[in-house]
Amino acid sequence: MKTVIIRWLFGVLFLWAAISKIGNPREFLGSVYAYELPFPRPILQGVAVVLPWVELLCGLLLIAGFWSETAVLGVVALLGIFVLATGQAWARGLKIDCGCLNLDFLGPGLSSSFKFIETTAFAFFRNIALLGLIAWASKGRI
Amino acid sequence: MARERKTTGNRKRLAEEVRRPSFLPSALSPDAGDRPACLDKQSVGATSAVGATSDWLVIGRRALAILSVATLLAFAYNSASPVGIRFRNSASSPSNGSSMGVEKPARPSFPAESISSASSSLQAPPPVAATTNAKGTTPDTTATAPAKPADIALNPKPVVAAALGTNPAPVTWAVLKPRLAAGEVLLLDARAKAPYEAGHIPGAILLSIFSSTDEFAAFRRTYPTNTSLAVYCGSASCPLSQLLAERLVKEFGYQHVEHMTTGYMEWQDSENGKPEVTVSSVAPRPIAADTSGPMPLPVLWDGARGRVEGGELTLVDIRTAAEYAAGHLPGAVSLPAESSSAAIAEFRRNQQPSKPILIYGTWTGSSQTFDYGRRLMKEHGFGRVECLHDGFVDLRLKRTAKAPKI
């Protein structure tokens, strides 16, 4: 039961994250550029195109409970990348939105009061916490 | 409860045994939920290293499958989407991804005081036919004829930005493109001269905070304040367009200024386009002593080097004391960004009041450096602060004769 709840939690979270990004690849590419990562442009563009779809598939698989170990592995890999990216941005003091989750559905008033969710520092600690949750839930397995 | 779940699980697995297509190897059969795949085909007692390895093999294969499916779907969707990313041949890219193009070998030339055009009025950009395209071909996606500025000056149209009450207002290329084609807006390139000449959005004219007072005055004479303007620079991390937009609004009273936030990069990604290459009519000048308001002046190393070596500027390293100790630009003094107010005040007392300071940080184009410069002026009363666009990391890697010896 515990694993089902956690699977669903991650599934919904990743679906949300994916849907936030898939709608407008160019906007997401802007978020990727804002991290000022030392990679060539084509790589960053490729990441901006593919990453939301990996999130989408992982989220769907987790919710469906199908290939869930692989999906969990994907989630761990993605979270690892996010921790590194947001961590370096935070450490460098870049004042950027993390581009992780879209809050627009909350409406303009509410989404601005939840703006802290989009800061790199918050995203950094949230991702670490999520990794910890996975480690705790999958103890002894995978 | 537990037994119930177990039987459900068994039934499910049984159903899957039936559903599994015969061409799939048994290891790839979809396992229900969280059971390690190895348990499906091996007895529980025989969980060995072999089982674990094949388990990971299965997971790896599935991960590869997920990644390929994601990639296929992603690129299919991206090419179909109207807001998809257009990949270009990056080798022919005129701007190598740096936010202002400063890493390009051609340094932004600031011809010392030899500005012939400074007194002349700002000329209109050359007509499209006269400009050369990077490859001499008609750009397919950018076939929008840039508006003649004269038309814009004659038919200024109010824009949405003004209705929203924000000025300068952020705008995206997708919104700007049709308006540009319709001649409703004049596009300004806020970067330095060299990246502008290497390639810019067709129809854009050069006007940056590096432009002289005369050039701004000429611009103001040519275009009335109800002209719709849109400003862009290298990328989202480049401060130049925002600065120019604010200056056009505050100092010159332009009523409709928009700020294409992601700049030239967005245009390149959207249009797969050939930039317009041209020799500008507006020549930038050396950084003049005309700071307006409490804003630090962004400068490039190539432009500031002479004054640093001539002792006209105090070079200030804002990285941590440890980083400073490990290596710094020659002649730089240390004032870490995390310094206490007392330490900053102490530093200022020892500083010649008339001498401007030039601050630099670790990374090129970092907003941290700029913000710190702003704070030094606003909160600590430094008269004139300039901030180096180039970061220490990039300056150290520079292999040109002009590079500082570190």
PDB file of C-alpha atoms in Angstrom, chain A residues 23-100:
ATOM      1  CA  GLY A  23       3.099  22.596 -24.224  1.00  0.00           C
ATOM      2  CA  ASN A  24       5.777  25.111 -25.104  1.00  0.00           C
ATOM      3  CA  PRO A  25       9.220  23.661 -25.898  1.00  0.00           C
ATOM      4  CA  ARG A  26      10.636  27.091 -26.638  1.00  0.00           C
ATOM      5  CA  GLU A  27       9.668  28.440 -23.275  1.00  0.00           C
ATOM      6  CA  PHE A  28      11.253  25.439 -21.596  1.00  0.00           C
ATOM      7  CA  LEU A  29      14.375  25.923 -23.718  1.00  0.00           C
ATOM      8  CA  GLY A  30      14.544  29.449 -22.306  1.00  0.00           C
ATOM      9  CA  SER A  31      14.466  27.984 -18.796  1.00  0.00           C
ATOM     10  CA  VAL A  32      17.238  25.560 -19.740  1.00  0.00           C
ATOM     11  CA  TYR A  33      19.382  28.365 -21.151  1.00  0.00           C
ATOM     12  CA  ALA A  34      18.842  30.379 -17.980  1.00  0.00           C
ATOM     13  CA  TYR A  35      20.798  27.787 -16.006  1.00  0.00           C
ATOM     14  CA  GLU A  36      23.891  28.887 -17.960  1.00  0.00           C
ATOM     15  CA  LEU A  37      25.184  25.348 -18.201  1.00  0.00           C
ATOM     16  CA  PRO A  38      28.494  24.827 -19.996  1.00  0.00           C
ATOM     17  CA  PHE A  39      27.096  22.591 -22.733  1.00  0.00           C
ATOM     18  CA  PRO A  40      26.850  23.274 -26.459  1.00  0.00           C
ATOM     19  CA  ARG A  41      23.548  24.652 -27.709  1.00  0.00           C
ATOM     20  CA  PRO A  42      22.436  21.556 -29.683  1.00  0.00           C
ATOM     21  CA  ILE A  43      22.699  19.456 -26.521  1.00  0.00           C
ATOM     22  CA  LEU A  44      20.635  21.922 -24.510  1.00  0.00           C
ATOM     23  CA  GLN A  45      18.070  22.046 -27.302  1.00  0.00           C
ATOM     24  CA  GLY A  46      17.907  18.257 -27.399  1.00  0.00           C
ATOM     25  CA  VAL A  47      17.445  18.149 -23.644  1.00  0.00           C
ATOM     26  CA  ALA A  48      14.650  20.709 -23.847  1.00  0.00           C
ATOM     27  CA  VAL A  49      12.872  18.606 -26.461  1.00  0.00           C
ATOM     28  CA  VAL A  50      13.279  15.145 -24.947  1.00  0.00           C
ATOM     29  CA  LEU A  51      13.289  15.669 -21.179  1.00  0.00           C
ATOM     30  CA  PRO A  52       9.577  16.476 -20.748  1.00  0.00           C
ATOM     31  CA  TRP A  53       8.667  13.322 -22.643  1.00  0.00           C
ATOM     32  CA  VAL A  54      10.874  11.159 -20.448  1.00  0.00           C
ATOM     33  CA  GLU A  55       9.113  12.727 -17.469  1.00  0.00           C
ATOM     34  CA  LEU A  56       5.753  12.005 -19.078  1.00  0.00           C
ATOM     35  CA  LEU A  57       6.518   8.342 -19.764  1.00  0.00           C
ATOM     36  CA  CYS A  58       7.975   7.800 -16.289  1.00  0.00           C
ATOM     37  CA  GLY A  59       4.931   9.421 -14.715  1.00  0.00           C
ATOM     38  CA  LEU A  60       2.521   7.327 -16.770  1.00  0.00           C
ATOM     39  CA  LEU A  61       4.397   4.095 -16.044  1.00  0.00           C
ATOM     40  CA  LEU A  62       4.457   4.838 -12.315  1.00  0.00           C
ATOM     41  CA  ILE A  63       0.731   5.491 -12.225  1.00  0.00           C
ATOM     42  CA  ALA A  64       0.010   2.400 -14.280  1.00  0.00           C
ATOM     43  CA  GLY A  65       2.341   0.316 -12.128  1.00  0.00           C
ATOM     44  CA  PHE A  66       3.936  -1.062 -15.266  1.00  0.00           C
ATOM     45  CA  TRP A  67       7.712  -1.423 -15.518  1.00  0.00           C
ATOM     46  CA  SER A  68       7.787   0.503 -12.308  1.00  0.00           C
ATOM     47  CA  GLU A  69      11.362  -0.351 -11.311  1.00  0.00           C
ATOM     48  CA  THR A  70      12.612   1.089 -14.567  1.00  0.00           C
ATOM     49  CA  ALA A  71      10.397   4.120 -14.125  1.00  0.00           C
ATOM     50  CA  VAL A  72      11.744   4.627 -10.599  1.00  0.00           C
ATOM     51  CA  LEU A  73      15.248   4.414 -11.981  1.00  0.00           C
ATOM     52  CA  GLY A  74      14.349   7.055 -14.544  1.00  0.00           C
ATOM     53  CA  VAL A  75      12.883   9.256 -11.845  1.00  0.00           C
ATOM     54  CA  VAL A  76      16.040   8.901  -9.755  1.00  0.00           C
ATOM     55  CA  ALA A  77      18.191   9.820 -12.759  1.00  0.00           C
ATOM     56  CA  LEU A  78      16.037  12.840 -13.557  1.00  0.00           C
ATOM     57  CA  LEU A  79      16.005  14.006  -9.947  1.00  0.00           C
ATOM     58  CA  GLY A  80      19.771  13.595  -9.823  1.00  0.00           C
ATOM     59  CA  ILE A  81      20.148  15.840 -12.872  1.00  0.00           C
ATOM     60  CA  PHE A  82      17.726  18.368 -11.390  1.00  0.00           C
ATOM     61  CA  VAL A  83      19.609  18.429  -8.076  1.00  0.00           C
ATOM     62  CA  LEU A  84      22.862  19.188  -9.884  1.00  0.00           C
ATOM     63  CA  ALA A  85      21.318  21.846 -12.139  1.00  0.00           C
ATOM     64  CA  THR A  86      19.349  23.669  -9.454  1.00  0.00           C
ATOM     65  CA  GLY A  87      22.186  23.308  -6.956  1.00  0.00           C
ATOM     66  CA  GLN A  88      24.727  24.956  -9.229  1.00  0.00           C
ATOM     67  CA  ALA A  89      22.279  27.718 -10.124  1.00  0.00           C
ATOM     68  CA  TRP A  90      21.568  28.360  -6.467  1.00  0.00           C
ATOM     69  CA  ALA A  91      25.253  28.279  -5.537  1.00  0.00           C
ATOM     70  CA  ARG A  92      26.072  30.746  -8.296  1.00  0.00           C
ATOM     71  CA  GLY A  93      23.284  33.022  -7.168  1.00  0.00           C
ATOM     72  CA  LEU A  94      21.454  32.943 -10.496  1.00  0.00           C
ATOM     73  CA  LYS A  95      18.117  34.595 -10.038  1.00  0.00           C
ATOM     74  CA  ILE A  96      16.050  32.335 -12.235  1.00  0.00           C
ATOM     75  CA  ASP A  97      12.895  30.304 -12.135  1.00  0.00           C
ATOM     76  CA  CYS A  98      13.673  26.632 -11.967  1.00  0.00           C
ATOM     77  CA  GLY A  99      11.194  25.935 -14.764  1.00  0.00           C
ATOM     78  CA  CYS A 100      10.094  22.796 -12.981  1.00  0.00           C
TER      79      CYS A 100
END
